[in-house]
Amino acid sequence: MMLTGRPGTTLTSRVPSRTELADRCRDIREFGLYLHIPFCRQICGYCPYHKQKFEDRAAAEYAMAVRREIDSYGSVVGPRPVTSLYIGGGTPTTMLEHGLPGLLEHLRGVFNLRCGVHMESHLNDLSEANLDRIEAMGVGSLSMGVEALRDASLRLLGRPYTAEAARQTVRRVMARGFECVNVDLMFALPGQSGEEVELAARELVDLGVHQVSAYPLFRFPYTRMGSTGRAGNHGLGQILRRRRMLERLERAFAEAGYRRSSVWAFTKAGTPRYCSVTVPLYIGLGASGGSYLPDVFYLNTFSVAEYTRSLGEGRLPIALSVDLTRRMQMAGWLYWRVYETAWTRSDFRSRFGSSFDAVYGPFVRALRAAGFCDDDGDRITLTNRGAYWLHALEDALSIASIGTLWGAATKEPWPQRVAI
Ligand SMILES: C[S@@+](CC[C@H](N)C(=O)[O-])C[C@H]1O[C@@H](n2cnc3c(N)ncnc32)[C@H](O)[C@@H]1O
Ligand code: SF4
């Protein structure tokens, strides 16, 4: 649903050739890049992202394989501008001394990079020396997972630092000249009060961070916490508790002059937002990287060993793909705009050449009637209430299909077909 915009889709093992991809890219004006670094120093029990424990050798081999994958796209996209670049994980900063700066340099040599670099990091990797490396790589927007500013909550999550160490690291990062520093927080943790969450938000505002992304704890069935935890995500009590905490965050950030920049993110006025790939068409590099090119979505193998092996043998590491109809692309576009909480009719028209209202008029009328959006004729902006409930609905609809796809791709490096 999230990937294709409709329920009941099947991804198959068909691998588009380089020629086919080059052909599909013939008319694109710009595209984004996502690079996945699948290593972490420790594995957190709640985390759904694709990762494995860091090892020097695997990281060095991985860096080599990513170089090959980058090379394989050179002739596919040619000099078309890359207008968004995101390095995520896992933990990208595990590879700061294991090939990441060289990879970025290589990427600049092959692609026509016309944008800043956004990257995720782990707090324990942000020494002064590593911050020098990060700046030297040209990273302008940095995100760090602080998660909480109370020791009991950090212990519950198994995070390897104290609240005081987190504050010090945030100060160290803020003393640098990043264009945007994002801090991740987690809320609705067991035993956590609304007051704790609000205090953490206010502290981060006082520390001057440009953006806070506050995610409610989600239990993904294929994580350690998800398989052993008792409380689910979708019980009414849990949904209302999350909503109450989010309301406190909305108030705290509005008072501090931050604007809402997605369902879960608040950005300081006058600062560009920190976010993952911002353009609709993108190529995902690395194990588990997903790519969205004209009329097709495809996913690389999740297995780091198989990813490395296939590129070593001169093959693209694509494991699954699905062709997308126009209607599926429209629905996929709308899914992400709902996540960002705003969109314009003119953007839809320039992208798809049709009237937004001809396709989604009844949907917007229902949103307006429920008080879920404001509409100025072109721009549709979700209200706080609309953003929360629409996203809860999207989550409820998509979490099962994401679980199925992730489950299959994690278990089997080259699945034959996955119905979601
Ligand atoms: C890739 S991690 C951030 C970078 C780095 N790996 C770290 O842990 O510091 C992305 C973010 O997702 C959020 N996250 C991870 N698992 C989550 C879950 N089960 N529920 C809600 N948020 C989660 C956390 O806020 C985390 O900082
Ligand atoms: S939360 Fe971050 S450090 Fe922990 S396992 Fe997930 S990606 Fe790795």
Short mmCIF file of C-alpha atoms and ligand atoms in Angstrom, two decimals:
data_model
loop_
_atom_site.label_atom_id
_atom_site.label_comp_id
_atom_site.label_asym_id
_atom_site.label_seq_id
_atom_site.Cartn_x
_atom_site.Cartn_y
_atom_site.Cartn_z
CA MET A 1 0.00 0.00 0.00
CA MET A 2 2.68 2.48 1.03
CA LEU A 3 4.83 1.59 -1.95
CA THR A 4 2.25 1.16 -4.62
CA GLY A 5 -0.77 3.05 -3.31
CA ARG A 6 -3.14 0.13 -3.50
CA PRO A 7 -3.77 -3.03 -1.55
CA GLY A 8 -3.27 -6.42 -3.15
CA THR A 9 -0.06 -5.90 -5.11
CA THR A 10 2.53 -8.55 -5.95
CA LEU A 11 6.24 -7.90 -6.23
CA THR A 12 8.15 -10.41 -8.34
CA SER A 13 11.77 -11.35 -8.91
CA ARG A 14 11.82 -9.72 -12.37
CA VAL A 15 15.00 -7.60 -12.58
CA PRO A 16 14.79 -4.61 -14.93
CA SER A 17 17.90 -4.46 -17.13
CA ARG A 18 20.18 -1.38 -17.26
CA THR A 19 18.89 -0.65 -20.77
CA GLU A 20 15.30 -0.79 -19.57
CA LEU A 21 16.10 1.53 -16.64
CA ALA A 22 17.93 4.00 -18.90
CA ASP A 23 14.90 3.97 -21.20
CA ARG A 24 12.50 4.62 -18.30
CA CYS A 25 14.71 7.51 -17.12
CA ARG A 26 14.85 9.18 -20.55
CA ASP A 27 12.35 11.92 -19.72
CA ILE A 28 13.08 12.57 -16.06
CA ARG A 29 14.25 16.05 -15.11
CA GLU A 30 15.73 15.33 -11.67
CA PHE A 31 15.95 12.50 -9.17
CA GLY A 32 17.01 11.75 -5.59
CA LEU A 33 19.48 9.30 -4.08
CA TYR A 34 19.18 7.28 -0.90
CA LEU A 35 22.19 5.38 0.44
CA HIS A 36 21.58 2.71 3.09
CA ILE A 37 24.30 1.85 5.61
CA PRO A 38 23.15 -1.40 7.24
CA PHE A 39 25.49 -1.48 10.26
CA CYS A 40 25.04 -0.61 13.92
CA ARG A 41 27.38 -1.02 16.91
CA GLN A 42 24.48 -2.50 18.88
CA ILE A 43 21.08 -3.76 17.86
CA CYS A 44 18.15 -2.07 19.64
CA GLY A 45 15.24 -4.38 20.50
CA TYR A 46 12.54 -2.03 19.19
CA CYS A 47 14.14 -1.06 15.87
CA PRO A 48 12.51 -2.10 12.56
CA TYR A 49 15.25 -0.85 10.25
CA HIS A 50 17.40 -3.18 8.21
CA LYS A 51 20.77 -3.56 9.93
CA GLN A 52 23.33 -5.97 11.30
CA LYS A 53 26.14 -5.78 13.83
CA PHE A 54 29.08 -3.73 12.56
CA GLU A 55 32.23 -5.63 11.47
CA ASP A 56 35.30 -4.04 9.88
CA ARG A 57 35.57 -6.57 7.06
CA ALA A 58 31.91 -6.59 6.09
CA ALA A 59 31.93 -2.76 6.07
CA ALA A 60 35.02 -2.60 3.82
CA GLU A 61 33.48 -5.11 1.36
CA TYR A 62 30.19 -3.23 1.49
CA ALA A 63 31.92 0.07 0.60
CA MET A 64 33.46 -1.63 -2.44
CA ALA A 65 30.08 -3.06 -3.52
CA VAL A 66 28.32 0.31 -3.18
CA ARG A 67 31.00 1.85 -5.44
CA ARG A 68 30.12 -0.77 -8.06
CA GLU A 69 26.42 -0.07 -7.71
CA ILE A 70 27.05 3.67 -8.12
CA ASP A 71 29.06 2.95 -11.27
CA SER A 72 26.27 0.80 -12.68
CA TYR A 73 23.87 3.80 -12.57
CA GLY A 74 26.25 6.21 -14.35
CA SER A 75 25.00 5.30 -17.83
CA VAL A 76 21.38 4.89 -16.65
CA VAL A 77 20.90 8.47 -15.44
CA GLY A 78 23.69 10.34 -17.25
CA PRO A 79 24.08 14.01 -16.28
CA ARG A 80 20.52 14.49 -14.94
CA PRO A 81 20.73 16.47 -11.67
CA VAL A 82 20.48 14.77 -8.29
CA THR A 83 18.40 17.20 -6.24
CA SER A 84 18.16 15.27 -2.95
CA LEU A 85 20.68 12.99 -1.20
CA TYR A 86 20.02 11.10 2.02
CA ILE A 87 22.34 8.73 3.88
CA GLY A 88 20.38 6.58 6.32
CA GLY A 89 20.58 3.32 8.14
CA GLY A 90 21.26 1.50 10.34
CA THR A 91 23.92 3.89 11.47
CA PRO A 92 25.88 5.69 8.72
CA THR A 93 28.41 7.05 11.23
CA THR A 94 29.72 3.49 11.88
CA MET A 95 31.41 3.80 8.47
CA LEU A 96 33.02 7.21 8.96
CA GLU A 97 36.43 5.54 9.27
CA HIS A 98 35.50 2.62 7.03
CA GLY A 99 34.99 4.07 3.59
CA LEU A 100 32.00 6.43 3.85
CA PRO A 101 33.89 9.67 2.97
CA GLY A 102 35.43 7.90 -0.07
CA LEU A 103 31.99 6.65 -1.14
CA LEU A 104 30.61 10.16 -1.12
CA GLU A 105 33.52 11.39 -3.17
CA HIS A 106 32.95 8.57 -5.66
CA LEU A 107 29.26 9.42 -5.82
CA ARG A 108 30.12 13.04 -6.63
CA GLY A 109 32.35 11.83 -9.45
CA VAL A 110 29.60 9.73 -11.08
CA PHE A 111 26.40 11.72 -10.42
CA ASN A 112 25.63 15.38 -11.08
CA LEU A 113 25.05 16.30 -7.43
CA ARG A 114 23.10 19.55 -7.08
CA CYS A 115 22.01 19.42 -3.45
CA GLY A 116 23.12 19.29 0.17
CA VAL A 117 23.71 16.01 2.01
CA HIS A 118 21.39 14.85 4.82
CA MET A 119 22.71 12.10 7.09
CA GLU A 120 21.66 10.12 10.18
CA SER A 121 24.11 9.60 13.02
CA HIS A 122 24.46 7.91 16.39
CA LEU A 123 25.14 10.06 19.45
CA ASN A 124 28.12 7.96 20.54
CA ASP A 125 29.83 8.55 17.17
CA LEU A 126 29.75 12.35 17.42
CA SER A 127 33.21 13.11 18.80
CA GLU A 128 34.91 16.35 17.66
CA ALA A 129 37.11 14.29 15.30
CA ASN A 130 34.06 12.61 13.73
CA LEU A 131 32.23 15.93 13.44
CA ASP A 132 35.26 17.19 11.49
CA ARG A 133 34.94 14.16 9.18
CA ILE A 134 31.20 14.74 8.76
CA GLU A 135 31.69 18.40 7.86
CA ALA A 136 34.53 17.54 5.48
CA MET A 137 32.14 15.15 3.67
CA GLY A 138 29.88 18.13 2.97
CA VAL A 139 27.01 17.00 5.20
CA GLY A 140 24.89 20.10 5.82
CA SER A 141 21.98 18.51 7.68
CA LEU A 142 22.58 16.02 10.46
CA SER A 143 20.14 13.92 12.43
CA MET A 144 20.85 12.19 15.75
CA GLY A 145 18.77 9.75 17.73
CA VAL A 146 18.60 11.17 21.26
CA GLU A 147 15.25 9.37 21.94
CA ALA A 148 14.75 10.61 25.55
CA LEU A 149 16.26 12.95 28.13
CA ARG A 150 15.56 10.83 31.23
CA ASP A 151 17.90 8.03 32.25
CA ALA A 152 15.08 5.59 33.10
CA SER A 153 13.63 5.89 29.57
CA LEU A 154 17.05 5.55 27.95
CA ARG A 155 17.67 2.38 30.02
CA LEU A 156 14.29 0.98 29.02
CA LEU A 157 15.20 1.45 25.36
CA GLY A 158 18.71 0.07 25.98
CA ARG A 159 20.37 3.25 24.64
CA PRO A 160 24.10 3.30 25.50
CA TYR A 161 24.39 6.82 27.01
CA THR A 162 22.97 8.94 29.80
CA ALA A 163 20.68 11.94 29.45
CA GLU A 164 23.52 14.23 30.52
CA ALA A 165 25.85 12.79 27.86
CA ALA A 166 23.09 13.33 25.29
CA ARG A 167 22.75 17.01 26.28
CA GLN A 168 26.51 17.49 25.99
CA THR A 169 26.59 15.91 22.54
CA VAL A 170 23.71 18.08 21.35
CA ARG A 171 25.63 21.17 22.55
CA ARG A 172 28.78 19.96 20.74
CA VAL A 173 26.85 19.46 17.48
CA MET A 174 25.03 22.79 17.78
CA ALA A 175 28.38 24.59 18.13
CA ARG A 176 29.17 23.52 14.54
CA GLY A 177 27.68 25.31 11.56
CA PHE A 178 25.14 22.73 10.30
CA GLU A 179 22.31 24.17 8.28
CA CYS A 180 19.85 21.88 10.04
CA VAL A 181 20.26 19.62 13.09
CA ASN A 182 17.42 17.18 13.69
CA VAL A 183 16.97 15.30 16.95
CA ASP A 184 14.83 12.14 17.12
CA LEU A 185 12.74 11.62 20.24
CA MET A 186 10.56 8.65 21.10
CA PHE A 187 7.36 8.97 23.13
CA ALA A 188 4.51 6.87 24.55
CA LEU A 189 7.17 4.61 26.08
CA PRO A 190 6.02 2.29 28.89
CA GLY A 191 5.95 4.27 32.16
CA GLN A 192 6.64 7.60 30.45
CA SER A 193 4.58 10.65 31.43
CA GLY A 194 3.35 13.42 29.14
CA GLU A 195 5.27 15.85 31.31
CA GLU A 196 8.57 14.05 30.61
CA VAL A 197 7.98 14.27 26.87
CA GLU A 198 7.06 17.94 26.99
CA LEU A 199 10.12 18.75 29.15
CA ALA A 200 12.41 17.00 26.66
CA ALA A 201 10.88 19.03 23.82
CA ARG A 202 11.36 22.31 25.70
CA GLU A 203 14.97 21.40 26.56
CA LEU A 204 15.74 20.70 22.91
CA VAL A 205 14.22 24.05 21.94
CA ASP A 206 16.45 25.75 24.56
CA LEU A 207 19.47 23.89 23.15
CA GLY A 208 18.63 25.50 19.81
CA VAL A 209 18.06 22.34 17.69
CA HIS A 210 16.48 23.18 14.35
CA GLN A 211 14.08 20.27 14.17
CA VAL A 212 12.65 17.59 16.44
CA SER A 213 11.16 14.39 15.03
CA ALA A 214 9.10 12.78 17.77
CA TYR A 215 7.93 9.23 17.04
CA PRO A 216 5.55 7.24 19.21
CA LEU A 217 7.02 3.84 20.10
CA PHE A 218 5.76 1.37 17.53
CA ARG A 219 6.01 -2.37 18.10
CA PHE A 220 6.93 -4.02 14.82
CA PRO A 221 6.13 -7.73 14.89
CA TYR A 222 9.54 -8.71 13.47
CA THR A 223 11.56 -6.88 16.18
CA ARG A 224 12.63 -8.29 19.56
CA MET A 225 10.36 -5.88 21.43
CA GLY A 226 7.47 -6.47 19.03
CA SER A 227 7.56 -10.24 19.39
CA THR A 228 7.71 -10.21 23.21
CA GLY A 229 5.71 -7.07 24.09
CA ARG A 230 2.15 -7.31 25.30
CA ALA A 231 0.70 -3.95 24.24
CA GLY A 232 0.04 -3.57 20.51
CA ASN A 233 0.01 -0.40 18.39
CA HIS A 234 -3.64 -0.13 17.56
CA GLY A 235 -5.52 -0.54 20.85
CA LEU A 236 -7.73 2.51 21.41
CA GLY A 237 -6.04 3.26 24.77
CA GLN A 238 -2.62 3.37 23.15
CA ILE A 239 -3.85 5.47 20.22
CA LEU A 240 -5.41 8.04 22.59
CA ARG A 241 -2.33 8.12 24.84
CA ARG A 242 -0.15 8.86 21.82
CA ARG A 243 -2.56 11.54 20.67
CA ARG A 244 -2.54 13.29 24.09
CA MET A 245 1.26 13.29 24.18
CA LEU A 246 1.46 14.57 20.62
CA GLU A 247 -0.91 17.41 21.56
CA ARG A 248 1.52 18.48 24.30
CA LEU A 249 4.33 18.43 21.75
CA GLU A 250 2.27 20.40 19.22
CA ARG A 251 1.59 23.10 21.85
CA ALA A 252 5.20 23.25 23.08
CA PHE A 253 6.62 23.60 19.56
CA ALA A 254 3.98 26.08 18.40
CA GLU A 255 4.77 28.28 21.43
CA ALA A 256 8.47 28.11 20.52
CA GLY A 257 7.73 29.23 16.95
CA TYR A 258 8.36 25.85 15.28
CA ARG A 259 6.17 24.83 12.32
CA ARG A 260 4.86 21.35 11.69
CA SER A 261 6.86 19.82 8.82
CA SER A 262 5.48 16.26 8.88
CA VAL A 263 3.15 14.18 11.03
CA TRP A 264 5.96 13.71 13.55
CA ALA A 265 8.36 16.62 12.90
CA PHE A 266 8.55 20.24 14.05
CA THR A 267 10.99 22.68 12.43
CA LYS A 268 12.26 26.02 13.68
CA ALA A 269 10.98 29.02 11.71
CA GLY A 270 13.36 30.06 8.95
CA THR A 271 15.23 26.73 8.84
CA PRO A 272 15.01 24.27 5.93
CA ARG A 273 13.58 21.00 7.15
CA TYR A 274 15.60 17.84 7.66
CA CYS A 275 14.01 14.99 5.76
CA SER A 276 14.71 11.91 3.70
CA VAL A 277 14.61 12.03 -0.11
CA THR A 278 12.35 14.95 -1.12
CA VAL A 279 11.70 14.23 -4.80
CA PRO A 280 9.23 11.65 -6.11
CA LEU A 281 11.71 9.72 -8.25
CA TYR A 282 14.73 8.24 -6.52
CA ILE A 283 17.33 5.51 -6.62
CA GLY A 284 18.04 3.56 -3.42
CA LEU A 285 21.64 2.36 -3.15
CA GLY A 286 22.80 -0.35 -0.77
CA ALA A 287 21.29 -3.49 0.75
CA SER A 288 17.49 -3.06 1.10
CA GLY A 289 17.58 0.19 -0.92
CA GLY A 290 14.27 0.82 -2.69
CA SER A 291 14.01 2.74 -5.99
CA TYR A 292 11.05 4.57 -7.46
CA LEU A 293 11.57 5.33 -11.15
CA PRO A 294 8.95 6.06 -13.84
CA ASP A 295 6.30 3.31 -13.68
CA VAL A 296 8.40 0.92 -11.58
CA PHE A 297 9.34 0.30 -7.95
CA TYR A 298 12.12 -2.13 -7.05
CA LEU A 299 13.96 -3.29 -3.98
CA ASN A 300 17.55 -4.45 -3.55
CA THR A 301 18.30 -7.69 -1.74
CA PHE A 302 18.36 -7.23 2.05
CA SER A 303 21.29 -9.61 2.52
CA VAL A 304 24.57 -7.68 2.84
CA ALA A 305 26.54 -10.78 1.75
CA GLU A 306 24.34 -11.34 -1.35
CA TYR A 307 24.36 -7.63 -2.19
CA THR A 308 28.17 -7.66 -2.14
CA ARG A 309 28.34 -10.93 -4.09
CA SER A 310 25.96 -9.92 -6.89
CA LEU A 311 27.76 -6.65 -7.54
CA GLY A 312 31.10 -8.48 -7.46
CA GLU A 313 29.71 -10.70 -10.26
CA GLY A 314 28.57 -7.65 -12.28
CA ARG A 315 24.84 -8.14 -11.57
CA LEU A 316 22.42 -5.52 -10.23
CA PRO A 317 21.42 -6.46 -6.65
CA ILE A 318 17.67 -6.05 -7.34
CA ALA A 319 15.55 -8.72 -5.61
CA LEU A 320 11.95 -7.63 -6.19
CA SER A 321 10.11 -5.26 -8.51
CA VAL A 322 6.62 -4.17 -9.47
CA ASP A 323 5.37 -2.14 -12.43
CA LEU A 324 3.21 0.80 -11.37
CA THR A 325 0.05 2.01 -13.04
CA ARG A 326 -0.65 5.76 -13.18
CA ARG A 327 -3.34 5.42 -10.53
CA MET A 328 -0.93 3.59 -8.22
CA GLN A 329 1.62 6.40 -8.64
CA MET A 330 -1.00 9.01 -7.82
CA ALA A 331 -2.01 7.17 -4.66
CA GLY A 332 1.65 6.70 -3.68
CA TRP A 333 2.21 10.45 -4.19
CA LEU A 334 -0.80 11.28 -1.99
CA TYR A 335 0.34 8.86 0.73
CA TRP A 336 3.59 10.81 1.20
CA ARG A 337 1.88 14.21 0.97
CA VAL A 338 -0.45 13.14 3.80
CA TYR A 339 2.69 12.21 5.76
CA GLU A 340 4.09 15.70 5.09
CA THR A 341 0.67 17.15 6.08
CA ALA A 342 0.32 19.50 3.07
CA TRP A 343 0.21 19.49 -0.74
CA THR A 344 -0.87 21.66 -3.66
CA ARG A 345 -3.22 20.94 -6.51
CA SER A 346 -0.76 22.64 -8.89
CA ASP A 347 2.01 20.18 -7.91
CA PHE A 348 -0.33 17.27 -8.65
CA ARG A 349 -1.23 18.77 -12.03
CA SER A 350 2.37 19.40 -13.03
CA ARG A 351 3.30 15.85 -12.03
CA PHE A 352 0.38 13.91 -13.48
CA GLY A 353 -1.17 16.33 -15.99
CA SER A 354 -4.66 15.89 -14.50
CA SER A 355 -6.85 17.80 -12.11
CA PHE A 356 -6.42 16.77 -8.46
CA ASP A 357 -10.13 17.26 -7.82
CA ALA A 358 -11.12 15.08 -10.75
CA VAL A 359 -9.34 12.19 -9.00
CA TYR A 360 -9.54 13.03 -5.29
CA GLY A 361 -12.35 15.64 -5.02
CA PRO A 362 -14.65 13.48 -2.83
CA PHE A 363 -11.71 12.64 -0.53
CA VAL A 364 -10.90 16.33 0.06
CA ARG A 365 -14.57 17.22 0.57
CA ALA A 366 -14.77 14.52 3.26
CA LEU A 367 -11.60 15.85 4.94
CA ARG A 368 -13.01 19.38 4.96
CA ALA A 369 -16.33 18.23 6.41
CA ALA A 370 -14.49 16.41 9.23
CA GLY A 371 -12.37 19.49 10.06
CA PHE A 372 -9.25 17.56 8.99
CA CYS A 373 -7.88 20.14 6.53
CA ASP A 374 -7.71 23.79 5.48
CA ASP A 375 -8.05 24.52 1.78
CA ASP A 376 -7.04 27.80 0.10
CA GLY A 377 -8.02 26.70 -3.37
CA ASP A 378 -4.56 25.41 -4.31
CA ARG A 379 -2.86 24.34 -1.08
CA ILE A 380 -4.46 21.75 1.18
CA THR A 381 -3.01 21.70 4.72
CA LEU A 382 -4.01 19.09 7.27
CA THR A 383 -5.03 20.38 10.70
CA ASN A 384 -3.23 18.81 13.71
CA ARG A 385 -6.24 16.54 14.25
CA GLY A 386 -6.37 15.58 10.57
CA ALA A 387 -2.63 14.87 10.43
CA TYR A 388 -2.83 12.50 13.39
CA TRP A 389 -5.95 10.54 12.45
CA LEU A 390 -5.18 10.26 8.76
CA HIS A 391 -1.73 9.00 9.56
CA ALA A 392 -3.11 6.53 12.11
CA LEU A 393 -5.39 5.26 9.32
CA GLU A 394 -2.52 5.00 6.82
CA ASP A 395 -0.48 3.12 9.42
CA ALA A 396 -3.26 0.69 10.16
CA LEU A 397 -3.65 0.03 6.42
CA SER A 398 0.04 -0.28 5.56
CA ILE A 399 1.71 -1.90 8.56
CA ALA A 400 0.61 -5.44 7.65
CA SER A 401 1.89 -5.15 4.06
CA ILE A 402 5.19 -3.60 5.16
CA GLY A 403 5.56 -6.41 7.70
CA THR A 404 4.93 -9.03 4.99
CA LEU A 405 7.41 -7.47 2.57
CA TRP A 406 10.12 -6.86 5.18
CA GLY A 407 9.58 -10.32 6.68
CA ALA A 408 9.94 -12.05 3.29
CA ALA A 409 12.93 -9.94 2.21
CA THR A 410 14.74 -10.49 5.51
CA LYS A 411 14.21 -14.26 5.51
CA GLU A 412 15.09 -14.89 1.88
CA PRO A 413 17.71 -12.86 -0.09
CA TRP A 414 16.04 -13.53 -3.47
CA PRO A 415 12.28 -14.16 -2.93
CA GLN A 416 10.38 -15.33 -6.02
CA ARG A 417 7.27 -13.26 -5.34
CA VAL A 418 5.74 -11.42 -2.40
CA ALA A 419 2.05 -10.52 -2.30
CA ILE A 420 1.31 -7.53 -0.09
C1 LIG B 1 17.93 4.86 12.00
S1 LIG B 1 17.50 5.36 13.60
C2 LIG B 1 18.52 6.76 13.99
C3 LIG B 1 20.04 6.70 13.86
C4 LIG B 1 20.82 5.78 14.75
N1 LIG B 1 20.77 4.46 14.21
C5 LIG B 1 20.42 5.79 16.18
O1 LIG B 1 19.76 4.85 16.63
O2 LIG B 1 20.75 6.77 16.86
C6 LIG B 1 16.01 6.21 13.21
C7 LIG B 1 15.04 6.62 14.31
O3 LIG B 1 13.85 5.86 14.24
C8 LIG B 1 13.16 5.92 15.46
N2 LIG B 1 12.68 4.56 15.78
C9 LIG B 1 13.35 3.41 15.66
N3 LIG B 1 12.57 2.36 16.05
C10 LIG B 1 11.37 2.88 16.39
C11 LIG B 1 10.13 2.33 16.85
N4 LIG B 1 9.98 1.02 17.06
N5 LIG B 1 9.10 3.16 17.11
C12 LIG B 1 9.24 4.50 16.91
N6 LIG B 1 10.37 5.09 16.49
C13 LIG B 1 11.43 4.29 16.22
C14 LIG B 1 14.15 6.43 16.50
O4 LIG B 1 13.75 7.71 16.91
C15 LIG B 1 15.47 6.46 15.74
O5 LIG B 1 16.27 7.54 16.14
S1 SF4 B 2 17.79 2.37 16.60
FE1 SF4 B 2 19.57 3.00 15.46
S2 SF4 B 2 21.30 2.03 16.52
FE2 SF4 B 2 19.50 1.01 17.23
S3 SF4 B 2 19.35 -0.77 15.88
FE3 SF4 B 2 18.06 0.85 14.99
S4 SF4 B 2 19.31 1.83 13.52
FE4 SF4 B 2 20.67 0.67 14.88
#
